[in-house]
mmCIF file of C-alpha atoms in Angstrom:
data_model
loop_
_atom_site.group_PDB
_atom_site.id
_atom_site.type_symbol
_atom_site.label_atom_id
_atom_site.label_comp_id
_atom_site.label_asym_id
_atom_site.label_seq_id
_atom_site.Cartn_x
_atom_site.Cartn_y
_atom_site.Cartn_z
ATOM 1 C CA UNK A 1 -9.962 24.709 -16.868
ATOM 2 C CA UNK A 2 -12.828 22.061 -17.169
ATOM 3 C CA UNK A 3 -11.211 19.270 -16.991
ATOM 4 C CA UNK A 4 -9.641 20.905 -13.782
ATOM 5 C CA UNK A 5 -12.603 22.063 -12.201
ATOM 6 C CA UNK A 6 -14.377 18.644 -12.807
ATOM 7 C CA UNK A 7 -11.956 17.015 -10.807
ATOM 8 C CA UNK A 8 -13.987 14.746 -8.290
ATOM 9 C CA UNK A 9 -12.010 15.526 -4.968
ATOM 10 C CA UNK A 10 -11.600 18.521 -2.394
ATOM 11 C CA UNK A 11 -8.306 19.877 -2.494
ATOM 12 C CA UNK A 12 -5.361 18.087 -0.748
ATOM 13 C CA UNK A 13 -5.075 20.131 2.518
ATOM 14 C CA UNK A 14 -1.890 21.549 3.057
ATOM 15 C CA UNK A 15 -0.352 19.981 6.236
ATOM 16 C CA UNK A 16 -0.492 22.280 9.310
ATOM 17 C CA UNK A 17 3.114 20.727 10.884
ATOM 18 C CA UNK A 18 5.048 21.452 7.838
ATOM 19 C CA UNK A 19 8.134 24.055 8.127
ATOM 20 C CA UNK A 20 7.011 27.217 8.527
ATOM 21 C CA UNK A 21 7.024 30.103 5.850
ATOM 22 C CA UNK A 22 10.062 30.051 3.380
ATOM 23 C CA UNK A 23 12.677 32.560 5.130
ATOM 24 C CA UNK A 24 12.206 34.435 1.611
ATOM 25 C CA UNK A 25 9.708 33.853 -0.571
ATOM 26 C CA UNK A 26 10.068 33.514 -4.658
ATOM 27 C CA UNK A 27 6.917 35.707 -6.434
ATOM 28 C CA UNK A 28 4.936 32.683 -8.044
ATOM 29 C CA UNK A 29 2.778 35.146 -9.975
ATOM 30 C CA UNK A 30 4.688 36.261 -12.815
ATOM 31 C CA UNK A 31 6.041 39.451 -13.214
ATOM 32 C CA UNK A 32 5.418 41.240 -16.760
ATOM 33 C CA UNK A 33 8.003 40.171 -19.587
ATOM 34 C CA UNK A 34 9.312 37.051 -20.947
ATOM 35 C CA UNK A 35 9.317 33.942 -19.281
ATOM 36 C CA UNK A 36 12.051 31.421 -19.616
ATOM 37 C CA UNK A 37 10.291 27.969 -19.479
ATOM 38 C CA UNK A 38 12.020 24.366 -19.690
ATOM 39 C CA UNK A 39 10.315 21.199 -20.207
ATOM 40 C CA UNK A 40 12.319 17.828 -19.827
ATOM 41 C CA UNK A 41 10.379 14.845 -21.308
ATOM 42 C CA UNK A 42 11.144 11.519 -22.658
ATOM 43 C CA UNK A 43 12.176 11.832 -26.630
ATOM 44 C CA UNK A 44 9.450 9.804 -29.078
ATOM 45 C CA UNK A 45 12.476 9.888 -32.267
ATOM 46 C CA UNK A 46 10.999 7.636 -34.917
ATOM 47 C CA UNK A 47 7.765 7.286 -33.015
ATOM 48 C CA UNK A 48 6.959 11.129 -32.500
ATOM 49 C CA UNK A 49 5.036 11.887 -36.369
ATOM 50 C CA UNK A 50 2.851 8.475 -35.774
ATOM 51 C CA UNK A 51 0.008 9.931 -33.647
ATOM 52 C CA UNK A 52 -0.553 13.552 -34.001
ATOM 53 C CA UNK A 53 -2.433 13.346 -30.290
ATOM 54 C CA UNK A 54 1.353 12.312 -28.832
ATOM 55 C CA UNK A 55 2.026 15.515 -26.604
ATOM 56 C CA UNK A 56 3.720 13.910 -23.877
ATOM 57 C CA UNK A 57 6.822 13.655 -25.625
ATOM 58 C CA UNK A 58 10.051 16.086 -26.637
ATOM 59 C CA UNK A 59 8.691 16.434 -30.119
ATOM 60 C CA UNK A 60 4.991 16.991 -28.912
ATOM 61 C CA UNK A 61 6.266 19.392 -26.043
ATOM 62 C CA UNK A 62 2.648 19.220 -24.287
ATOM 63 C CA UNK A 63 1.458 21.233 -27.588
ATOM 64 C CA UNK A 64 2.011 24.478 -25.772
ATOM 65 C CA UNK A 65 4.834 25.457 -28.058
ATOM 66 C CA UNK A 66 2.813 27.997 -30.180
ATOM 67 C CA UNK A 67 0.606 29.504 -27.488
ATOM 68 C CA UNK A 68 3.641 30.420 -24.816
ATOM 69 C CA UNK A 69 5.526 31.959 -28.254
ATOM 70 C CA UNK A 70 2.701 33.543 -29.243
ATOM 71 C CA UNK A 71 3.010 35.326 -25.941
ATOM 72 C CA UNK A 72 6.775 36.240 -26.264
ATOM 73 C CA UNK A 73 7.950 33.667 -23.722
ATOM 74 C CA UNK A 74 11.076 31.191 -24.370
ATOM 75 C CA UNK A 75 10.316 27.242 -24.242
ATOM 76 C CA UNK A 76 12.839 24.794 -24.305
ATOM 77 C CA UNK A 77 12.280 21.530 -24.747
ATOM 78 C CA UNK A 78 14.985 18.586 -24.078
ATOM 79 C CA UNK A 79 15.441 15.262 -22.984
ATOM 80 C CA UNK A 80 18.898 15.906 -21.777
ATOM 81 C CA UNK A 81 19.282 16.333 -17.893
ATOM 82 C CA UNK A 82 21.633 13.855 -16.614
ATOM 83 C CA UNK A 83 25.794 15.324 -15.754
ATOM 84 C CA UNK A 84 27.035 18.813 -15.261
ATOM 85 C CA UNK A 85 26.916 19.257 -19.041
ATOM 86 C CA UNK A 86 23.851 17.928 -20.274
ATOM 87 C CA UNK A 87 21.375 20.567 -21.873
ATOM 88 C CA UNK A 88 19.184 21.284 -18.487
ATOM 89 C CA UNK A 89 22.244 22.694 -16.609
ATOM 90 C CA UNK A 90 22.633 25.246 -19.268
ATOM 91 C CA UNK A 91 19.112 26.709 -18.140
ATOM 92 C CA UNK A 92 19.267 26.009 -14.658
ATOM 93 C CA UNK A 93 20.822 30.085 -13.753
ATOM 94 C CA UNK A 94 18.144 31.698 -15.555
ATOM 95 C CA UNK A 95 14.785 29.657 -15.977
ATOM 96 C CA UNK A 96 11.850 30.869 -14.258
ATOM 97 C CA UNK A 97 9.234 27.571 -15.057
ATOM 98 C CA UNK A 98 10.198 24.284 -14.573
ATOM 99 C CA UNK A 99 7.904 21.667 -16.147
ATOM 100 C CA UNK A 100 9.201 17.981 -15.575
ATOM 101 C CA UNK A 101 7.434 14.557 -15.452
ATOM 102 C CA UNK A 102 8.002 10.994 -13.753
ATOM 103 C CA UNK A 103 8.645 9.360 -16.866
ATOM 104 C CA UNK A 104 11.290 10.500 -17.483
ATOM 105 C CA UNK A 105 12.053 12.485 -14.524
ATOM 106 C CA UNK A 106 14.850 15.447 -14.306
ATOM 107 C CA UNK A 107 16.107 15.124 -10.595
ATOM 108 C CA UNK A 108 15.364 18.422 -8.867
ATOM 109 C CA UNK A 109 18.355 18.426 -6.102
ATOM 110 C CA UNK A 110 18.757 20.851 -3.338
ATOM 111 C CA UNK A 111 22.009 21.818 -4.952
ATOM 112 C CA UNK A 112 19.843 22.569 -8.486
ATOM 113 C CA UNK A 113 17.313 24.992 -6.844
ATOM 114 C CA UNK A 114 19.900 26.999 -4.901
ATOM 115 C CA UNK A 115 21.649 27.503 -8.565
ATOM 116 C CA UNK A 116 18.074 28.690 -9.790
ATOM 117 C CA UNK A 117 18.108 32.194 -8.898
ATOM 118 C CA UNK A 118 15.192 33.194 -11.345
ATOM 119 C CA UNK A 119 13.329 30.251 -11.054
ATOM 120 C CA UNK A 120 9.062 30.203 -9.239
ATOM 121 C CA UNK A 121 7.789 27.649 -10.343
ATOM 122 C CA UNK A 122 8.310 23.594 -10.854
ATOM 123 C CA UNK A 123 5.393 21.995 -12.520
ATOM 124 C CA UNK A 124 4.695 18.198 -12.615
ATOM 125 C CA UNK A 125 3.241 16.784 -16.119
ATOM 126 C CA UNK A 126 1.505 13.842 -14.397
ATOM 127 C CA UNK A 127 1.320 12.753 -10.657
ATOM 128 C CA UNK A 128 3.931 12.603 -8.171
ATOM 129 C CA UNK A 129 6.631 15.226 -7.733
ATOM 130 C CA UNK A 130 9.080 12.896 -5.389
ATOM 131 C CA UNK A 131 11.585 13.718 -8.028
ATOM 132 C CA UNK A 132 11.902 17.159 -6.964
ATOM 133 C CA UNK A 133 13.449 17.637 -3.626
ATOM 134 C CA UNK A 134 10.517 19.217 -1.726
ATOM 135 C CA UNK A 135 11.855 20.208 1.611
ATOM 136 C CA UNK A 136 14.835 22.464 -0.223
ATOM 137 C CA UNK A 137 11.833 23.677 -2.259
ATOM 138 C CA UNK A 138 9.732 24.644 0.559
ATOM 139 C CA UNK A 139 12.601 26.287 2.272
ATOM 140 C CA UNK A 140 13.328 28.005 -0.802
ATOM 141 C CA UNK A 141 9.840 29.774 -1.550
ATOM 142 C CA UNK A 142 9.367 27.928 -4.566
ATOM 143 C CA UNK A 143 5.844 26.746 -5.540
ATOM 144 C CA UNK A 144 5.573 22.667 -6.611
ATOM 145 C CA UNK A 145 2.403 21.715 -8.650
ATOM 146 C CA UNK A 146 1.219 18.651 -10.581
ATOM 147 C CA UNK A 147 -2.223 17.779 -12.502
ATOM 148 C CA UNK A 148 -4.001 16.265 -9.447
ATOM 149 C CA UNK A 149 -6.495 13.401 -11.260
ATOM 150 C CA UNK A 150 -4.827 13.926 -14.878
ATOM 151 C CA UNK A 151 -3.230 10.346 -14.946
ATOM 152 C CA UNK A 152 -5.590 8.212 -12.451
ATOM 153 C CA UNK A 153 -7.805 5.936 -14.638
ATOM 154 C CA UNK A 154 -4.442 5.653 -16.725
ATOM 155 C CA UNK A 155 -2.665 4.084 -13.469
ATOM 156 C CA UNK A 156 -5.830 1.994 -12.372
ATOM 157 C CA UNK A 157 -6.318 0.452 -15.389
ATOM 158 C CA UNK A 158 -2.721 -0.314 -15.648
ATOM 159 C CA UNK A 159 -2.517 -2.200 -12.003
ATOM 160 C CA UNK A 160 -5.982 -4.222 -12.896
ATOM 161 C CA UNK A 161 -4.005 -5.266 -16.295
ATOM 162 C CA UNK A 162 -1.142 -6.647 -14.184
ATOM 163 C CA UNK A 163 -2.710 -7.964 -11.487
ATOM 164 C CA UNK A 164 -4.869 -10.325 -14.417
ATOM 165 C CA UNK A 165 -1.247 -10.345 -16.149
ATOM 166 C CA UNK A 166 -0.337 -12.016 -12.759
ATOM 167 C CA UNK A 167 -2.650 -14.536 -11.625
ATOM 168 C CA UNK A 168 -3.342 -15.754 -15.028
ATOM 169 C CA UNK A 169 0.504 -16.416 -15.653
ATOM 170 C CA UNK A 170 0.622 -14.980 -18.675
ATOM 171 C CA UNK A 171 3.762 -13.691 -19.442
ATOM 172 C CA UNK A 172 5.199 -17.499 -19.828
ATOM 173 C CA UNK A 173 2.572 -18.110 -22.139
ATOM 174 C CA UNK A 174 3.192 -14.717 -24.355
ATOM 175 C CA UNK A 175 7.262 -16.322 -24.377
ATOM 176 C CA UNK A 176 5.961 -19.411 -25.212
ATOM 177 C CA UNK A 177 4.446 -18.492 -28.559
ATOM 178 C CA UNK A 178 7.297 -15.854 -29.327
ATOM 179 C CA UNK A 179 9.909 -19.451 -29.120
ATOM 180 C CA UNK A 180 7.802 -21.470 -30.823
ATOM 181 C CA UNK A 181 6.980 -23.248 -27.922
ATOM 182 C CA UNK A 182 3.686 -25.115 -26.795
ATOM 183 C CA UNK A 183 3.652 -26.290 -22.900
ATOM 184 C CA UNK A 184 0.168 -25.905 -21.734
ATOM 185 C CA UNK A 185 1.152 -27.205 -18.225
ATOM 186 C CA UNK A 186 4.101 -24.756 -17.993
ATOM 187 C CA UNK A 187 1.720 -22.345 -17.918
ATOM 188 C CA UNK A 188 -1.359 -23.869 -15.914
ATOM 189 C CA UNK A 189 0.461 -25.383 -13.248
ATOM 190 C CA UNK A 190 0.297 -21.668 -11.530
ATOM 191 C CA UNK A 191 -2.167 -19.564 -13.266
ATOM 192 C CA UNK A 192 -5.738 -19.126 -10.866
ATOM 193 C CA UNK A 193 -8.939 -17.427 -11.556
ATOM 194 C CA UNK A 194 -9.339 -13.358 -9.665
ATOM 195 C CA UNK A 195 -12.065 -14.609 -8.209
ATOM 196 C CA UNK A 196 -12.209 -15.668 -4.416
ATOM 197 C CA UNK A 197 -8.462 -14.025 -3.769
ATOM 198 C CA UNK A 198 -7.691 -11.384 -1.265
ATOM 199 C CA UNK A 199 -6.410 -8.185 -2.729
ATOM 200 C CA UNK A 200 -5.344 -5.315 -0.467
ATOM 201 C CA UNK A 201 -3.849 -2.368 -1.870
ATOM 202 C CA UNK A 202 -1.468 0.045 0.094
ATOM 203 C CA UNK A 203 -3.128 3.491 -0.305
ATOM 204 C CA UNK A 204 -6.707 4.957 -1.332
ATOM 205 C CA UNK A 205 -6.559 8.287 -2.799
ATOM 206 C CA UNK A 206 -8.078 8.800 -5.948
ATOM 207 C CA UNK A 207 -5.978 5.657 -8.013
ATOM 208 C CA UNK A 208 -6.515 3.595 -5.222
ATOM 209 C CA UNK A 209 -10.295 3.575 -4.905
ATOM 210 C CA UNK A 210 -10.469 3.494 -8.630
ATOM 211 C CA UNK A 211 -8.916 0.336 -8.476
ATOM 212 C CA UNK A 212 -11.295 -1.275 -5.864
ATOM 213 C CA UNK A 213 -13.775 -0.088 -7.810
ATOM 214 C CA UNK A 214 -12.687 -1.795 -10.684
ATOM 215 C CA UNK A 215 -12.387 -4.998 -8.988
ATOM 216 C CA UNK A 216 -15.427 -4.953 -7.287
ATOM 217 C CA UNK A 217 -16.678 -7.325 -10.695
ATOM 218 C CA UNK A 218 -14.321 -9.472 -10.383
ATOM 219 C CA UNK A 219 -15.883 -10.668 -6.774
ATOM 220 C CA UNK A 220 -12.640 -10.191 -4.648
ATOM 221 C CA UNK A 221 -12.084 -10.210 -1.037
ATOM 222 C CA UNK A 222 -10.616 -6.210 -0.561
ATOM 223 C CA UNK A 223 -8.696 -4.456 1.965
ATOM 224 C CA UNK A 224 -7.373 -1.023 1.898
ATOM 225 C CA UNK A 225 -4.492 0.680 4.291
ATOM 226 C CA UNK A 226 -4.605 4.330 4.156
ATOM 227 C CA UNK A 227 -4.005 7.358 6.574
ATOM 228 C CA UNK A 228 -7.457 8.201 5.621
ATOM 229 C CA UNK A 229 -10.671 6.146 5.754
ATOM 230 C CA UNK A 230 -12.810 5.959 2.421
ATOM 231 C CA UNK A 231 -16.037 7.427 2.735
ATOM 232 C CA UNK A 232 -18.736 5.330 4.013
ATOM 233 C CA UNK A 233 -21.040 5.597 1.172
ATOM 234 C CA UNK A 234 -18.763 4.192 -1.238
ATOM 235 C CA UNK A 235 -16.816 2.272 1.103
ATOM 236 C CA UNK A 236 -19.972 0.003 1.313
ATOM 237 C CA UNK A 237 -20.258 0.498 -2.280
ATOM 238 C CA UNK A 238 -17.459 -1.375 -2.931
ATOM 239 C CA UNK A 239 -17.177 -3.616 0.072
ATOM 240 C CA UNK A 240 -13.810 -2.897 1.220
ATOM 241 C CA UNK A 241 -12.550 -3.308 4.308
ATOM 242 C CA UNK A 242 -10.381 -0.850 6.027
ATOM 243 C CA UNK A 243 -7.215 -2.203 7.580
ATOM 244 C CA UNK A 244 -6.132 0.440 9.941
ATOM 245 C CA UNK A 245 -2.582 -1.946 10.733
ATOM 246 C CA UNK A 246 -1.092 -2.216 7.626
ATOM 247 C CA UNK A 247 1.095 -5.507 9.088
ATOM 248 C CA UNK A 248 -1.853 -7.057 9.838
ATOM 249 C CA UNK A 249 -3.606 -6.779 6.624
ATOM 250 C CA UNK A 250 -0.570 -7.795 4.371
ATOM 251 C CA UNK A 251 -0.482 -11.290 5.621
ATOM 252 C CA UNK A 252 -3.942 -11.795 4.332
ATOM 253 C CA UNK A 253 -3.251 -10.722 1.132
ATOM 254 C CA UNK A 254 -2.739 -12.920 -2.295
ATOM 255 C CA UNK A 255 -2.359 -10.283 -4.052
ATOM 256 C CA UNK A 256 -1.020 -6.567 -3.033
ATOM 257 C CA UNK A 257 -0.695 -3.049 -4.865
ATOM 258 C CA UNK A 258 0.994 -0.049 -3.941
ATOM 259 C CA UNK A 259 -0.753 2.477 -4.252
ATOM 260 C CA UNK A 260 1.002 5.053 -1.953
ATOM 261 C CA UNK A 261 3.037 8.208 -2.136
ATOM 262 C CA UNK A 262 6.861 8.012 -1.877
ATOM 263 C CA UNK A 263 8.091 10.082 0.919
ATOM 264 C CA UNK A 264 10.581 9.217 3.755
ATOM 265 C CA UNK A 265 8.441 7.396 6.075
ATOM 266 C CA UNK A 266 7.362 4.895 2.881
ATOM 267 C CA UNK A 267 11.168 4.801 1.414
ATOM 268 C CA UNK A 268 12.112 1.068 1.456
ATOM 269 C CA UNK A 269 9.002 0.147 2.995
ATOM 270 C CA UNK A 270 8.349 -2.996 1.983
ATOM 271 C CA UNK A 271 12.295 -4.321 2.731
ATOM 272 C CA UNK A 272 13.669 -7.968 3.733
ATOM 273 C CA UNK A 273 11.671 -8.626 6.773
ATOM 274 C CA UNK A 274 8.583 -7.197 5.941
ATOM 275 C CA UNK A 275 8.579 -8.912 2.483
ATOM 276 C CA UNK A 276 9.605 -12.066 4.393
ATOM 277 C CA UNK A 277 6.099 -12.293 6.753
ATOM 278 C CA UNK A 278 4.188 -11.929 3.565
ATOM 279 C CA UNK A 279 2.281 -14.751 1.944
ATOM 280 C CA UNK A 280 4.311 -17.528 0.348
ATOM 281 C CA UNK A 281 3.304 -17.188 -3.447
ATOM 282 C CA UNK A 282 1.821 -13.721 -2.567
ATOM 283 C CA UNK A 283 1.530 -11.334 -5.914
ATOM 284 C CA UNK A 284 2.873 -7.727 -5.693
ATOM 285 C CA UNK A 285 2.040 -4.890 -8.453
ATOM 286 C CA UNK A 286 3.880 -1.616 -7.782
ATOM 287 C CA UNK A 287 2.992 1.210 -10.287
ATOM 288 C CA UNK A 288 3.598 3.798 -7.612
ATOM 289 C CA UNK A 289 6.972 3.953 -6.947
ATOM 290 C CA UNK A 290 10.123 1.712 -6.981
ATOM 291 C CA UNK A 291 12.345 3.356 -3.589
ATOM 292 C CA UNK A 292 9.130 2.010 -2.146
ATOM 293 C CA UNK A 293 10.706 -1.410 -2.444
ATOM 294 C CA UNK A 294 13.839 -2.501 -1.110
ATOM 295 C CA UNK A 295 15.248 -3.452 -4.218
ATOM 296 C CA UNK A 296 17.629 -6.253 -4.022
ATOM 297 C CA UNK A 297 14.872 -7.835 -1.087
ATOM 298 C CA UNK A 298 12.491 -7.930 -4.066
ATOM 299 C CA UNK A 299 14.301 -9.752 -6.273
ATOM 300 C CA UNK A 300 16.248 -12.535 -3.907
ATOM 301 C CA UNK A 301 12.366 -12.751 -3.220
ATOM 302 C CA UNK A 302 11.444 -13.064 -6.696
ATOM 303 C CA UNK A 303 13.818 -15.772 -6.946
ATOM 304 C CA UNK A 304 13.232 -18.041 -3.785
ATOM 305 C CA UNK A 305 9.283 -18.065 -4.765
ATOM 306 C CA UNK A 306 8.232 -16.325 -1.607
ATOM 307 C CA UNK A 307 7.064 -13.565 -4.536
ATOM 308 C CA UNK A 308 5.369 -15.470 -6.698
ATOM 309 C CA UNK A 309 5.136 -12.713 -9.225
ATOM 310 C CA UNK A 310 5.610 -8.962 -9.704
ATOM 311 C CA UNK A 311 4.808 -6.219 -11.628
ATOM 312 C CA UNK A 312 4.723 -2.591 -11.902
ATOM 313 C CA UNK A 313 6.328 0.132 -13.974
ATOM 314 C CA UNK A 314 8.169 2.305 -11.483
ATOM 315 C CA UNK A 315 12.094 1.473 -10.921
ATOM 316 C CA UNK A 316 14.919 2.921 -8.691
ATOM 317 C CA UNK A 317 16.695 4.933 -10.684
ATOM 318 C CA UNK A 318 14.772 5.733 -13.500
ATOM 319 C CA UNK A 319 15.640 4.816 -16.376
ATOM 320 C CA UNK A 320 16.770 1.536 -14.714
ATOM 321 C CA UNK A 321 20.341 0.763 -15.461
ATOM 322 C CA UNK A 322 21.053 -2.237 -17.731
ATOM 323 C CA UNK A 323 21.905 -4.252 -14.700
ATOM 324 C CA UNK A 324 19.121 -3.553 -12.751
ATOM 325 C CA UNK A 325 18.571 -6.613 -10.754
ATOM 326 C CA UNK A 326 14.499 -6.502 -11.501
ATOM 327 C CA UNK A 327 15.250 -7.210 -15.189
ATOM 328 C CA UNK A 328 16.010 -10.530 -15.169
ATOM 329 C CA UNK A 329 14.377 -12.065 -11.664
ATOM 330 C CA UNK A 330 12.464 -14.522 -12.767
ATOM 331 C CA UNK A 331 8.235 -14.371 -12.396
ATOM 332 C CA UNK A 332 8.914 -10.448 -13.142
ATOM 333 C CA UNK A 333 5.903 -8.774 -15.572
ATOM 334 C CA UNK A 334 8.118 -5.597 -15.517
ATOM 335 C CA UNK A 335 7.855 -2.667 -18.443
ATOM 336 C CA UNK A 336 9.504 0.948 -18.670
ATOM 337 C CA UNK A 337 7.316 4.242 -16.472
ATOM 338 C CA UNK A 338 4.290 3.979 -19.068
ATOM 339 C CA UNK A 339 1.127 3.565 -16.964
ATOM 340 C CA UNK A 340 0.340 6.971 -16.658
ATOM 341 C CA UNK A 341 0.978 8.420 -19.687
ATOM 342 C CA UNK A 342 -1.544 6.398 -22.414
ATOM 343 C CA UNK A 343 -2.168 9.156 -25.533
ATOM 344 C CA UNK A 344 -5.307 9.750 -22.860
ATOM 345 C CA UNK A 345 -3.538 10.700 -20.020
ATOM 346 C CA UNK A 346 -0.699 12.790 -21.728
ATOM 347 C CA UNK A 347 -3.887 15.014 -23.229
ATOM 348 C CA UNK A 348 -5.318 15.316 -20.087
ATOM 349 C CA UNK A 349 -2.049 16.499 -18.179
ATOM 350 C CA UNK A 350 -0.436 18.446 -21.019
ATOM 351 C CA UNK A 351 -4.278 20.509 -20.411
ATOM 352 C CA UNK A 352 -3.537 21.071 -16.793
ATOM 353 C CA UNK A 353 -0.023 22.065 -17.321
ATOM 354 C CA UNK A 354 -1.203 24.732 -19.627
ATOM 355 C CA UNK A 355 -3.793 25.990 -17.626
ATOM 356 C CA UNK A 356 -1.931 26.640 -14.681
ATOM 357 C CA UNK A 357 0.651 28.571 -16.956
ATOM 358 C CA UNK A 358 -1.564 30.217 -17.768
ATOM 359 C CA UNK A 359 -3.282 31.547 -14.203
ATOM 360 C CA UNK A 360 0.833 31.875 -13.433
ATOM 361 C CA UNK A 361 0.667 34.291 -15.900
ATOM 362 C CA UNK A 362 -2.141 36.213 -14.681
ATOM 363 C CA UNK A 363 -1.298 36.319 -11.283
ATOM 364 C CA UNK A 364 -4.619 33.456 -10.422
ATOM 365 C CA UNK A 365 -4.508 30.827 -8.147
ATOM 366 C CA UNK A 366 -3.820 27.547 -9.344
ATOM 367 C CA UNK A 367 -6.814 24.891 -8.578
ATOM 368 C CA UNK A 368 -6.041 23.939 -4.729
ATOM 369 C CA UNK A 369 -5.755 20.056 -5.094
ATOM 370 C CA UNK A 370 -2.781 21.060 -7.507
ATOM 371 C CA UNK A 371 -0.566 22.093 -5.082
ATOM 372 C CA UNK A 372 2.534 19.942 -3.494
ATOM 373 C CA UNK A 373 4.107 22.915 -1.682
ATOM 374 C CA UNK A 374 2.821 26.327 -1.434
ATOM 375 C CA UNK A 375 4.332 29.118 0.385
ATOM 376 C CA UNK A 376 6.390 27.316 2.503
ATOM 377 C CA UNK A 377 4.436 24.185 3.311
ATOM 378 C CA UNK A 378 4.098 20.743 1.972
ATOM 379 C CA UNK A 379 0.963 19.041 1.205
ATOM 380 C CA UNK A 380 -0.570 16.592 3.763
ATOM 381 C CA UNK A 381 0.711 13.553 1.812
ATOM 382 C CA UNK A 382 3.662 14.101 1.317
ATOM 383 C CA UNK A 383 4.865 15.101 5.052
#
C-alpha cells in the first residue's frame, strides 16, 4: 500500500448530485470462497520474455498470477473481448472481479453488467474508466476503481515529448532520414523554439499540473481551464494563469493539451466550430481521450492547415480501425494508447491493482481517491 498511501492528493470527492443509492446493492467485500477474476490486457507475443519487469501485458498478467492462486481464486487472463464469442463473454455469467485497462480496453456495456449476475467489482489497471459504462454501473451496485496517480508522470512526460515532437517538426525530419532524404528547409521552414509560445492545457488534476510544471523551464506563457482552481501556492509556483472561460483562453493558445476527463458534457468537445475559432497553425496534443475530438473535424483540420500539427495517443475506437481517418492526415505525430503504460507505470498500477484485491478480500476499504463509483454514486469528475 505505499505507493498508495504516498499518493500526493485528497481523495476525489464523490459528487453529492449523483443518482441516489443503487436500488440493490452488489456486496463489494468478498464473501469467503473462490473468486472468479478476469483480466483483459493487450497481448506482448514475441515481445512478452524481453523484459521480465513487463506486467502490463497478457503474458505478464500484472504478476498477480501466483499470489491470487496461491489463495484458491481463478484468474483468467485474455486479450479476447470483442463479438458475442470472443473469450470475455464466456466469463461474463459468472465472474465476480473485473480488471480491465485503457489500452486495450474491454467495453463494459449496460447490456454486459446486467448479464453479470456474480460480478462486484470492475477494476481499472491505469487511469480512466470511461470504458466502462458508469451510470448502468452505479445503478447496478457495482463498485468502479482505478490506480488514482499510478500512470501520471507516464502521461506528462508523454504530452511534453509531443508537444517538443511538435514545434520542432520533427517527425518530417525522422521520414527524411528513414528515405534517404536530406531537405533541411523542408523541415525548418515550420519548426520554432518552446520558448515565448502560449500553451494552455484543458484540465489540471494531477497530469495536468505535472505538465505545467514541467514546462515551467522551458519559459512558456501558461493557461489552465479547469472546474477547479490550482492552489495558490503552486499556482504562483508555476505562473499559470487560470482561464475560468475555456473559449476565451483557446484563442490565445499556440499550443493546446487535453488534459480532461471524458464524460458526456466533454464528448466531441472540441468539434467543427470550436476547432474553427482556434489559432491558425495552432498545435493540439490529446493523450486524454479521442471522443474528446470530433473526429473527422480534426482531420479536414489537419488537412486545411488550420491544425498545424497533432498528436496524442488516444483514438475513437480503440484499437483504431485501419481506415481511421487520423492515420494518414497529414502534420499527424500519432502512435497506438502507450503513454501511460512505460515498464514504470505498468509496475506502479499492476501494485495498486493488487492491493485493492487484496483489501476486497478482506472486507477493507479501498484508498478513497481510488474510487469512480461507490455505492451508488459517481465521482465528482466524472458527473
Amino acid at each position: 500500500m505505499a505507493m498508495l498511501r504516498a499518493a500526493k492528493h485528497a481523495m476525489r470527492s464523490l459528487g453529492s448530485t449523483a443518482p441516489e443509492a443503487a436500488p440493490f446493492s452488489r456486496m463489494l467485500h468478498a464473501s469467503p470462497g473462490s473468486k472468479k477474476i478476469v483480466g483483459v490486457f493487450y497481448k506482448a507475443n514475441e515481445y512478452a520474455s524481453l523484459n521480465p519487469k513487463f506486467v502490463g501485458c497478457v503474458e505478464g498478467s500484472l504478476g498477480i498470477r501466483d499470489w491470487l492462486e496461491s489463495q484458491g481464486h481463478q484468474y483468467i487472463v485474455t486479450d479476447d473481448k470483442e463479438g458475442p464469442n470472443c473469450e470475455l463473454e464466456k466469463h461474463i455469467h459468472d465472474m465476480h472481479v473485473l480488471i480491465t485497462t485503457p489500452f486495450h480496453p474491454a467495453y463494459v456495456t449496460a447490456e454486459r453488467i446486467k448479464r453479470a449476475k456474480n460480478l462486484q467489482l470492475l477494476l481499472t489497471a491505469g487511469i480512466g474508466s470511461d470504458h466502462i459504462d458508469l451510470k448502468a454501473a452505479a445503478e447496478s451496485g457495482l463498485t468502479v476503481a482505478e490506480v488514482t496517480g499510478s500512470n501520471v508522470v507516464s502521461v506528462a512526460e508523454d504530452e511534453l515529448m509531443r508537444i517538443l515532437i511538435l514545434v520542432r517538426n520533427f517527425v518530417p525530419g525522422y521520414l527524411q532520414v528513414i528515405k534517404g532524404d536530406w531537405n533541411v528547409a523542408g523541415i525548418a521552414y515550420r519548426a520554432y523554439d518552446l520558448e515565448g509560445k502560449t500553451v494552455g492545457t484543458v484540465g489540471a488534476g494531477r497530469i495536468g499540473k505535472l505538465l505545467l510544471q514541467r514546462l515551467k523551464p522551458f519559459n512558456c506563457n501558461l493557461l489552465y481551464h479547469d472546474r477547479i482552481k490550482i492552489e495558490p501556492a503552486l499556482e504562483n509556483e508555476i505562473g499559470a494563469k487560470f482561464e475560468e472561460d475555456l473559449d476565451a483562453m483557446l484563442p490565445k493558445c499556440d499550443i493546446i493539451v487535453i488534459n480532461t476527463p471524458l464524460t458526456e458534457k466533454t464528448r466531441g468537445m472540441f468539434n467543427k466550430e470550436r476547432i474553427g475559432k482556434l489559432k491558425k497553425g495552432v498545435l493540439i496534443v490529446n493523450n486524454a481521450r479521442g471522443a474528446i475530438m470530433d473526429t473527422q473535424a480534426v482531420a479536414d483540420a489537419c488537412s486545411s492547415g488550420h491544425i498545424a500539427g497533432y498528436s496524442g495517443d488516444v483514438w475513437n475506437p480503440q484499437p483504431a480501425p485501419k481506415d481511421h481517418p487520423w492515420r494518414y492526415m497529414p502534420n499527424q505525430a500519432m502512435t497506438p494508447h502507450i503513454s501511460g503504460t512505460t515498464i514504470d507505470g505498468q509496475l506502479r498500477y499492476a501494485a495498486g491493482v493488487k492491493d485493492m484485491l487484496d483489501c476486497y478480500f478482506k472486507g477493507q476499504e479501498f484508498p478513497a481517491q481510488n474510487y469512480i463509483v461507490k455505492e451508488g454514486k459517481l465521482a465528482s469528475q466524472y458527473l
